[in-house]
XYZ file of C-alpha atoms in Angstrom:
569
model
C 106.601 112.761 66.441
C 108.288 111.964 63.260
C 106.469 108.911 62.140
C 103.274 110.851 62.766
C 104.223 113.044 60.208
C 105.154 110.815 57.953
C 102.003 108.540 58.860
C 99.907 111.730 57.986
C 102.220 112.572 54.655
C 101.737 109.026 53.541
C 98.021 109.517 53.880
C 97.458 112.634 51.724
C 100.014 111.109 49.092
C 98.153 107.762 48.863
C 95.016 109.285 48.465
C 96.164 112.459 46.217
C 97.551 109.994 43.693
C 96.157 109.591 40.431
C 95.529 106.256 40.007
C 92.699 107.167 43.397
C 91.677 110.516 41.506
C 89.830 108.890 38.773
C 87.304 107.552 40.890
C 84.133 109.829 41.577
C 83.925 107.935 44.950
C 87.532 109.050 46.130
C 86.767 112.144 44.626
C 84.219 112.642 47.482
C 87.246 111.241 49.839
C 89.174 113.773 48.930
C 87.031 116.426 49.732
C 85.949 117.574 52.999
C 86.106 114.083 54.793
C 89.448 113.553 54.194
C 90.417 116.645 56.012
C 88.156 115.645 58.918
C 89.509 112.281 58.547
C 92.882 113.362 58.911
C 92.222 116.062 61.508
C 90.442 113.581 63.682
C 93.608 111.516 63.389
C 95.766 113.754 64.346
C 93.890 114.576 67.820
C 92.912 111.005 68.703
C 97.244 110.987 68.680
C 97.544 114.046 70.694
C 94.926 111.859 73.040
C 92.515 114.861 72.439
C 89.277 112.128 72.161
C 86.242 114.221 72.375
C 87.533 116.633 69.183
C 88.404 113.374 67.650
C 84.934 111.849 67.512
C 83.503 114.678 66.472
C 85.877 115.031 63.100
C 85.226 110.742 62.391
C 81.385 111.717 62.946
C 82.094 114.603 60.513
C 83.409 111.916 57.998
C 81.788 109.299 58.679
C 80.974 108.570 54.675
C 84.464 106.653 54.833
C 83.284 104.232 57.192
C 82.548 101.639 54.121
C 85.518 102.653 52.085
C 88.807 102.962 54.214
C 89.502 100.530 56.236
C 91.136 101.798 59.276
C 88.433 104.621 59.389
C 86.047 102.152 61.591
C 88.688 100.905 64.332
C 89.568 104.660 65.097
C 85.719 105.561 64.768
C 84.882 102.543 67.544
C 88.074 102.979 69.647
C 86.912 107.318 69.999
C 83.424 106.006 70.644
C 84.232 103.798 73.703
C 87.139 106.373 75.384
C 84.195 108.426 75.219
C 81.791 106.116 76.904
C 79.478 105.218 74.172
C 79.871 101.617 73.648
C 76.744 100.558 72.483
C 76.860 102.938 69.942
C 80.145 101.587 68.934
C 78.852 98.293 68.781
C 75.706 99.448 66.592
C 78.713 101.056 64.382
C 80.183 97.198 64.210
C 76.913 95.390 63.563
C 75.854 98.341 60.659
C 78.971 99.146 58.649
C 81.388 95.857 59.145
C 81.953 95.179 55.901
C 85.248 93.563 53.991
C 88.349 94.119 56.257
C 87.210 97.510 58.256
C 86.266 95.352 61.203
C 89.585 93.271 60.984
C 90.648 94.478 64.739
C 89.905 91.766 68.369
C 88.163 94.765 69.978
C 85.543 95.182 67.593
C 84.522 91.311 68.013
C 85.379 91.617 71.522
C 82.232 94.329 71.731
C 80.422 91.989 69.710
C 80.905 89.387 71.888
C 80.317 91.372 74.940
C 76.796 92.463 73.604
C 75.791 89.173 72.692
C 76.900 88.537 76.590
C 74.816 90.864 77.874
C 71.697 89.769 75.975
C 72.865 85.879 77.599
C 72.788 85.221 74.092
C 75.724 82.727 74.885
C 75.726 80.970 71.643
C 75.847 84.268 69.773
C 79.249 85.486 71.655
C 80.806 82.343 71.389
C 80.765 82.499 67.245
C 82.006 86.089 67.808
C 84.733 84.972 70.285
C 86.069 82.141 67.439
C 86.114 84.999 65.321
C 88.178 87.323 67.231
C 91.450 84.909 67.258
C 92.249 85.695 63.891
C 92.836 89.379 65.255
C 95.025 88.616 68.082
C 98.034 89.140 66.504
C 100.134 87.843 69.068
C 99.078 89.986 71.547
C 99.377 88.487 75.099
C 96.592 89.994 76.846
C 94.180 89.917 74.262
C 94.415 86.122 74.461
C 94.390 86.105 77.760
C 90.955 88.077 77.291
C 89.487 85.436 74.663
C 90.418 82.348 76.675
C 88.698 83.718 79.952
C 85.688 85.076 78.027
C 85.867 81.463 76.661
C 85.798 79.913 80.334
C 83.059 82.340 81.464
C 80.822 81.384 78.428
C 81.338 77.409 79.243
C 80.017 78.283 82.719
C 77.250 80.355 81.821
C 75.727 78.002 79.313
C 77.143 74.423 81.304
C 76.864 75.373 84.943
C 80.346 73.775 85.640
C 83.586 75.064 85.661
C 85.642 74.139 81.831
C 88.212 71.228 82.882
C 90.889 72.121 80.258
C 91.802 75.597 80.307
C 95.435 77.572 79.871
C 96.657 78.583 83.296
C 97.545 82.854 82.665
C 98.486 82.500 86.306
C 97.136 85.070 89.056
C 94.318 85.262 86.061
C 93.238 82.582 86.230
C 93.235 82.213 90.103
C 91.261 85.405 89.843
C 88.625 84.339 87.972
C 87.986 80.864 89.170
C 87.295 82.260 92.141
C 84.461 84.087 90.626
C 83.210 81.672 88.137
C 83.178 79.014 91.120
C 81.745 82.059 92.969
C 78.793 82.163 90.176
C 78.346 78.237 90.373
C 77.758 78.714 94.452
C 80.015 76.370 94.362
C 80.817 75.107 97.544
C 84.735 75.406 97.165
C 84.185 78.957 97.059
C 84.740 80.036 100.525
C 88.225 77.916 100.112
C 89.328 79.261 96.770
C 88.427 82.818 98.145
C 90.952 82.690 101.277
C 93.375 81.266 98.904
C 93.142 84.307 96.896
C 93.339 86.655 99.832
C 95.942 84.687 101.948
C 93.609 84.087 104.896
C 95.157 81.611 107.108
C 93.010 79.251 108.887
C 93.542 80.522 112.565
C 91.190 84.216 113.089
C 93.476 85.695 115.042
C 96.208 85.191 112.554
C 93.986 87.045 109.438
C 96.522 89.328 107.594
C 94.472 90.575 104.917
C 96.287 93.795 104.147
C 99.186 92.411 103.126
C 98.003 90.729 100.577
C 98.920 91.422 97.039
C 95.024 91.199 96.143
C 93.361 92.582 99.237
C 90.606 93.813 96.671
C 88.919 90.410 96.503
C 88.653 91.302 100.331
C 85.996 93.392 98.935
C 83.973 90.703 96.746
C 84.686 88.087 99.655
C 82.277 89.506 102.110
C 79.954 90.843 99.327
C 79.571 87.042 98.658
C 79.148 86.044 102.254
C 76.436 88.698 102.560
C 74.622 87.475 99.711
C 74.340 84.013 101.026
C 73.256 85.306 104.904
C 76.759 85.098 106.608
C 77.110 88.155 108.511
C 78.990 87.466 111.147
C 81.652 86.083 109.019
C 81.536 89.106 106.591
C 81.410 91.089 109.858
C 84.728 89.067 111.598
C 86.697 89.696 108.316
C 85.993 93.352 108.443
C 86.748 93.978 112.110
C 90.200 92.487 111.480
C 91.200 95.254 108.769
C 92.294 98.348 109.660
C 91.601 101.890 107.349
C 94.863 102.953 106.546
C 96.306 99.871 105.189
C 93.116 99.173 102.907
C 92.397 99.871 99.744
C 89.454 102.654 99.096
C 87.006 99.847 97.828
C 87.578 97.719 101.217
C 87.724 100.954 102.919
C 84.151 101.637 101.994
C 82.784 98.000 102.147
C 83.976 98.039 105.728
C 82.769 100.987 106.366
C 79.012 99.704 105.205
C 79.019 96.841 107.737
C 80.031 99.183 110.487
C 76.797 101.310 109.601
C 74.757 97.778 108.713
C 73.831 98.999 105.382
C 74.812 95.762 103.752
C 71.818 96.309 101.087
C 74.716 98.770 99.487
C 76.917 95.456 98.573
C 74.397 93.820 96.359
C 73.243 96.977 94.683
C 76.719 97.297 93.016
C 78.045 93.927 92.274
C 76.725 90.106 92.404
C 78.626 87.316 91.357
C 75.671 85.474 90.321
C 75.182 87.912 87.492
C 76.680 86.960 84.589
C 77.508 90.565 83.422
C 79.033 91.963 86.880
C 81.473 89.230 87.321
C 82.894 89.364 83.407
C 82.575 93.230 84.450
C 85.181 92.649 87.186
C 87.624 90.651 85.018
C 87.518 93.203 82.084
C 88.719 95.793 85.144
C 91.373 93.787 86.014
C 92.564 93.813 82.143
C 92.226 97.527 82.379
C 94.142 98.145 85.656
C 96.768 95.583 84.072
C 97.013 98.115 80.798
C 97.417 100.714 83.703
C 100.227 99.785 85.168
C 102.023 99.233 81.842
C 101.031 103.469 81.127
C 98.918 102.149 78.023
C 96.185 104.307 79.611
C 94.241 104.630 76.442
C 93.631 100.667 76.252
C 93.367 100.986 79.945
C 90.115 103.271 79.482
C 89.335 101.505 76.441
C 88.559 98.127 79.177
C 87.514 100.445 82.011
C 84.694 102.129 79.577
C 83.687 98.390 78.492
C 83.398 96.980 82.031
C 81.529 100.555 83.493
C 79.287 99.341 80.132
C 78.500 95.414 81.318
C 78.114 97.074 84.889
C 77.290 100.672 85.481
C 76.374 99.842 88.918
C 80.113 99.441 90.268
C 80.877 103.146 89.823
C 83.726 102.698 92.093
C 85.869 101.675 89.301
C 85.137 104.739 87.412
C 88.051 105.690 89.802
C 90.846 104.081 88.186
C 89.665 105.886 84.623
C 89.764 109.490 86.981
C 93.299 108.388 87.621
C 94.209 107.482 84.568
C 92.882 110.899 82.907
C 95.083 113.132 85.418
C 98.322 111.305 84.311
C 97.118 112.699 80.848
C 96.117 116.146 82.425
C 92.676 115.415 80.812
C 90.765 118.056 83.919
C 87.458 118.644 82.432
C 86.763 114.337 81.874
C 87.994 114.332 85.626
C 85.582 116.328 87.181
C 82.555 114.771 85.017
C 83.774 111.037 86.222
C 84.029 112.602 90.133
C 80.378 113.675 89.841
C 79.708 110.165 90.135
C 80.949 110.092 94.378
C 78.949 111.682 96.543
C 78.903 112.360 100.865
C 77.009 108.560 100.990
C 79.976 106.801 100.426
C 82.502 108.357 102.376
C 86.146 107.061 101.124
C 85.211 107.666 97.388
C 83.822 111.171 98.546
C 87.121 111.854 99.900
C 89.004 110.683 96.457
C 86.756 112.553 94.846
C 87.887 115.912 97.175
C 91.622 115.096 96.541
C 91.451 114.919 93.304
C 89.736 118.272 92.995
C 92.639 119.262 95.156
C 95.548 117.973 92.949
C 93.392 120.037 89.905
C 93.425 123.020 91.637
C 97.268 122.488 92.443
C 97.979 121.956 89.008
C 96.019 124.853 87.751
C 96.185 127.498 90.437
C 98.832 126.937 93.475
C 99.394 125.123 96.467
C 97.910 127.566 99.125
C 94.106 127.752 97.386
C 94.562 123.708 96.784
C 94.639 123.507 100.694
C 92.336 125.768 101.690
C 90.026 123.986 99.279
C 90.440 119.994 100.953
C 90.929 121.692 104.445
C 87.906 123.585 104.192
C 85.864 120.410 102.427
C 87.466 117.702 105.160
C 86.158 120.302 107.993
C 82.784 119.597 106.506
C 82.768 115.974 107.136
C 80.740 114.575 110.327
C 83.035 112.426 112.223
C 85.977 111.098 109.756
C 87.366 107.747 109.880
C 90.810 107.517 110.435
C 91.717 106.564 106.988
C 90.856 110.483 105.948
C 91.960 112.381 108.858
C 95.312 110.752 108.229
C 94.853 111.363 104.753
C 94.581 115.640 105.541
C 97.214 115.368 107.945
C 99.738 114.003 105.031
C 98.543 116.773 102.939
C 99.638 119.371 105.595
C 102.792 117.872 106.397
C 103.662 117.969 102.630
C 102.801 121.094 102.252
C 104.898 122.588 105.525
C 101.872 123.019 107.613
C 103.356 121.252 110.155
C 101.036 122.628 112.920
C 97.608 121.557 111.166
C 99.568 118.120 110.649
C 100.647 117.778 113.963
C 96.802 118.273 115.474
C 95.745 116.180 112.908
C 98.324 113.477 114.044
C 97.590 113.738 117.809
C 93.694 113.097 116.635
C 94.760 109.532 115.205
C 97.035 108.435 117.933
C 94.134 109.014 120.387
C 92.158 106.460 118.309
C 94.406 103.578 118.260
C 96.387 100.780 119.626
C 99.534 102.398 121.893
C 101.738 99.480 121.323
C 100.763 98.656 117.210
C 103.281 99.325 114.095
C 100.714 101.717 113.175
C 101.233 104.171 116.365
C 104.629 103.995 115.504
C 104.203 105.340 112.315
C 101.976 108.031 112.864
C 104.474 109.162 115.490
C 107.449 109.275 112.957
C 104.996 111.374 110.880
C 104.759 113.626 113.742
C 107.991 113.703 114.946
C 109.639 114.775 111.584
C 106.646 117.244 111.868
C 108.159 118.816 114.604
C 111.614 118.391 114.041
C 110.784 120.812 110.877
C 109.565 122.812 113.398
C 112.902 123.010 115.312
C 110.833 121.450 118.382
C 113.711 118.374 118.879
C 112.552 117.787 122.418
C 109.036 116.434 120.955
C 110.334 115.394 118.038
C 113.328 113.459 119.963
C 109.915 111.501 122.061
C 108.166 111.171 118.912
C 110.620 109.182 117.196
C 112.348 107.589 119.555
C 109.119 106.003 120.958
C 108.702 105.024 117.763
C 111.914 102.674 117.893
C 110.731 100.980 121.211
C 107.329 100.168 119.156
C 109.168 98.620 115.920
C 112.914 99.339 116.860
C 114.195 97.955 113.535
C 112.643 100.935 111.187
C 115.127 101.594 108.835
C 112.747 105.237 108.090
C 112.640 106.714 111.969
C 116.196 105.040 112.344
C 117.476 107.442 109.427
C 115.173 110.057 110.200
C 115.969 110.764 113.945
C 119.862 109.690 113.308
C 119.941 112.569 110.600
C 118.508 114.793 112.882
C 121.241 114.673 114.989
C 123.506 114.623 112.293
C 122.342 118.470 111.109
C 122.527 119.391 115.319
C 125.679 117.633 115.635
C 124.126 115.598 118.817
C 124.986 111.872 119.646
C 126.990 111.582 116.152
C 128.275 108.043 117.440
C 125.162 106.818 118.332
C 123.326 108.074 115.185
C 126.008 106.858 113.425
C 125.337 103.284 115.078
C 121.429 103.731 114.462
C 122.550 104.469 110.577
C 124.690 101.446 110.269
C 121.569 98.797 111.859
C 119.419 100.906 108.559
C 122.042 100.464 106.203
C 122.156 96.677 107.034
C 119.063 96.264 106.444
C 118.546 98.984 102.835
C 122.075 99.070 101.886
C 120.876 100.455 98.705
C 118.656 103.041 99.460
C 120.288 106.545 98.629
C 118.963 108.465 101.451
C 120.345 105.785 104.443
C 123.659 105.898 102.483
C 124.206 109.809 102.414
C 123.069 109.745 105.426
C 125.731 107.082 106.552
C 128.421 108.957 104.654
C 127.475 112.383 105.741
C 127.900 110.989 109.661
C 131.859 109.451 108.923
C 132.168 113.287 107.319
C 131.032 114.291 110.935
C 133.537 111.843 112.579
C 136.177 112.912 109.759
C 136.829 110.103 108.383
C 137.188 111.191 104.787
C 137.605 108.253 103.182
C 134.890 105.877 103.968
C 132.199 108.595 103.689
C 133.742 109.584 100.148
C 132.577 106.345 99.326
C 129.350 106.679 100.542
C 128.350 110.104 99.279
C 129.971 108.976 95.925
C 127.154 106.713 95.817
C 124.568 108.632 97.080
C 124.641 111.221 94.627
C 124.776 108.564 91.641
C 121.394 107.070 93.133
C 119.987 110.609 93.741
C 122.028 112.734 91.206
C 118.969 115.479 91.077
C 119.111 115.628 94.949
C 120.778 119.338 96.415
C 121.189 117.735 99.445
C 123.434 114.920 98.276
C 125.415 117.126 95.606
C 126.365 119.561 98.689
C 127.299 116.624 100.663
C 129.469 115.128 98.085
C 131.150 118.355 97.573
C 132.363 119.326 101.107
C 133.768 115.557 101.016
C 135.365 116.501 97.929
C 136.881 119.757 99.202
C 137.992 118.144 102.153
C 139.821 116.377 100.057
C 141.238 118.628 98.300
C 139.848 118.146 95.166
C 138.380 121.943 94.970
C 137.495 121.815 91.419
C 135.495 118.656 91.658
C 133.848 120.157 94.694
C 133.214 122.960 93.430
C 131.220 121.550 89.875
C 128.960 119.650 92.648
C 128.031 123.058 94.313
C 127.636 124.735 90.872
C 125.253 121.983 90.141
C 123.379 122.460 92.991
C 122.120 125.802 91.944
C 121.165 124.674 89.181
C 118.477 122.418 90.743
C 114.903 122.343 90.911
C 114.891 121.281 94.424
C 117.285 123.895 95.778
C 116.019 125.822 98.023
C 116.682 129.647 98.102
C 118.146 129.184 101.723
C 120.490 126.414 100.624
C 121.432 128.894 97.293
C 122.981 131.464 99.623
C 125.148 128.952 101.663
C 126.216 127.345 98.174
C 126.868 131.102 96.685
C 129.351 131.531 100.119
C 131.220 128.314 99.306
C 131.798 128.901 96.173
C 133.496 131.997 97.005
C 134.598 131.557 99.930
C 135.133 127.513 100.112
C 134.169 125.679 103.609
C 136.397 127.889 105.793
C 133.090 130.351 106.196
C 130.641 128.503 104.839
């Protein structure tokens, strides 16, 4: 916040001075334009875009004479969707050093792209090096725009190329993809991880199960539908992405028109479209969500078709508590395409539970998911989640027993909708269900290290089979010996047994992995008092009333030991 200031102080000093103030031209600057100018600076940092565009449009006579005036000018334009009118901006008023900044030649290069006037956005793409600055991805943008241009204008893939890695995997695939080359098929699977044998496909567990997605859109495109179709029976809902989701969802209704209405790797424009998305979700993951929207807005530009992607920018706005952008980008998903309907209807949700509360946040997505004509899996699992989490364990439970009469008794995936329902009723105090729940969960997938904790715990707090929860806690801590809820649980269970020592150890670590957790601080200070190191013991319980977590029922017990110490707690 400090070198904002300063940034700002700097400004009106450098432009107050007097060797500026005998100029009638920075006499004008001075005037009402620099106050716009500097108020549209200010909320472009406080990420407040719209008012920012409108204060550079208010100024806009320093476009010519400051320098910096044009990259923040073309930067608000594009967060707020208008790219061609940034680019316009470039092509009008670059003058000197104002356009001295990769992403204005990037947008140059881009529009030159879209016009296929290849030879055009190759001498802006030379250009744009200067401006890299030793900035990793914006290289990594130039030499793949510089690969996609050789294809476009060759028709054959460019020999000598820098490797960026799962980049460049990425988009060879495409570019070959573009080509119809006939490696495509091969270069695809290796993408995906699709082993040679059918009934050994594992495409979920891929790292880039979203080529899934472009994979059948490209075996649709050249007439192979029963391979598109084979691919898709073989992935499940709930451990796909929504994009897959709702491509697989197509070819069970046969409308496989919808594929090539959105995307076609033998446009030029959708496939450069897809990489610039993949730049964007990279910027996303790093929290640099404005360059992330920044690429988002650019690729939505070369491809407004694929308004799936408009997802990621809905995503990125929340973090940023940016509502009202939100709900204009959600507009875009409507009751056709069912998975991005549903994103569209949980994100409403999480609005309405960050402005209002909880309860009217679930009566809105339980009233909306009620309107839905038959839900896939993938949705009714997504409601039942929702309930559990927020301690409508009854709604979650039906929801649950809905899902398990849809699939495979003896799959991972019964097993953990089970342990979903079984801590569902073992909030409920119903341990006889929840006991079957879980436990049936261990014959499907007996080395869980979740429904191994989970039940084990449970019988823990009733004080049931503590040497054989204790025994289930030790196969999970074998397996996650550094995950802070198996190791308080581990500890908590030698409390039960009394031996002091060894679970000292364990809750001592616990609460340093979780040291925000009430649970953990209460644990570690009955170890403590039992001991007898009261005062210790007692700064843990103190602490736990002090938490955000802490529940008002926990408070009282923690209020009685502090008073009264374990005796009558």
């Amino acid at each position: 916040m400090l070198t904002k200031f300063l940034k700002y102080v700097l400004i009106l000093i450098l432009y107050q001075s007097p060797l500026y103030s005998k100029s009638k031209i920075l006499n004008e600057f001075n005037s009402p334009y620099l106050s716009n100018y500097f108020s549209g600076i200010v909320a472009y940092d406080n990420e407040d875009n719209s008012k920012a565009l409108r204060f550079f449009q208010s100024s806009k006579f320093l476009i010519k004479k400051h320098n910096s005036y044009l990259e923040k000018y073309v930067y608000s334009l594009v967060l707020e969707g208008k790219v061609q009118h940034a680019t316009t901006e470039i092509k009008q008023n670059s003058i000197g050093n104002n356009s001295n900044f990769f992403e204005a030649h990037l947008l140059l290069v881009l529009n030159s792209l879209k016009g296929k006037n290849y030879k055009k956005s190759k001498e802006h793409l030379k250009n744009s090096y200067k401006f890299i600055n030793n900035d990793k991805t914006a290289l990594i943008v130039a030499e793949t725009l510089k690969q996609y241009l050789y294809v476009f204008e060759e028709n054959k893939i460019l020999n000598t190329k820098k490797n960026f890695g799962d980049f460049s995997l990425i988009n060879e695939v495409f570019q070959r993809c573009y080509l119809d080359d006939k490696k495509t098929k091969t270069y695809f699977e290796k993408l995906i991880n699709i082993k040679d044998d059918p009934r050994e496909k594992s495409f979920n567990n891929s790292n880039h199960s979203r080529y899934i997605f472009f994979y059948i859109n490209h075996l649709i495109e050249n007439n192979k539908y029963q391979e598109a179709k084979e691919i898709s029976d073989n992935l499940d809902y709930l451990n796909s992405s929504l994009l897959v989701s709702q491509g697989k969802k197509w070819i069970e209704n046969k409308k496989l028109g919808k594929f090539q209405k959105i995307f076609s790797c033998r446009n030029s424009n959708d496939i450069v479209s897809e990489f610039l998305f993949l730049v964007a979700n990279l910027y996303s993951s790093q929290e640099d969500y404005e360059k992330s929207n920044l690429y988002l807005n650019i690729a939505h530009y070369l491809n407004p078709k694929f308004k799936f992607n408009l997802a990621l920018l809905a995503e990125n706005h929340f973090v940023n508590k940016n509502y009202a952008k939100i709900k204009k980008i959600l507009k875009n998903f409507n009751e056709k395409d069912e998975f991005y309907y549903w994103f569209k209807i949980k994100k409403e949700a999480q609005i309405i539970l960050e402005q209002q509360n909880e309860e009217v946040s679930m009566d809105f997505i339980n009233s909306n998911f009620k309107k839905i004509k038959d839900p896939s899996i993938k949705v009714i699992f997504d409601v039942a989640n929702f309930n559990k989490n927020a301690k409508k364990y009854d709604v979650a439970i039906k929801h649950y027993d809905q899902i398990l009469q849809k699939i495979n008794t003896n799959s991972e995936l019964y097993a953990k909708i089970l342990y979903r329902r079984g801590a569902s009723y073992e909030r409920l105090a119903s341990y006889k269900n929840s006991d079957r729940d879980l436990l049936k969960a261990l014959e499907i997938d007996p080395d869980n290290v979740y429904v191994l904790n989970y039940l084990a715990y449970s019988w823990l707090e009733r004080e049931y089979k503590i040497n054989t929860a204790l025994e289930m806690l030790e196969r999970a801590y074998a397996q996650r010996s550094n995950d802070a809820y198996i190791i308080d649980s581990i500890g908590w269970a030698y409390y039960l047994i009394k031996d002091y020592i060894k679970a000292e150890n364990f809750l001592k670590r616990a609460v340093e992995l979780m040291p925000e957790d009430p649970i953990v601080n209460d644990h570690y200070g009955d170890i403590l008092w039992k001991l007898d190191r009261k005062i210790q013991a007692r700064y843990f319980w103190e602490n736990v009333l002090n938490l955000e977590e802490t529940e008002d029922k926990m408070k009282k017990v923690i209020k009685d030991k502090l008073i009264e110490g374990l005796s009558n707690s």
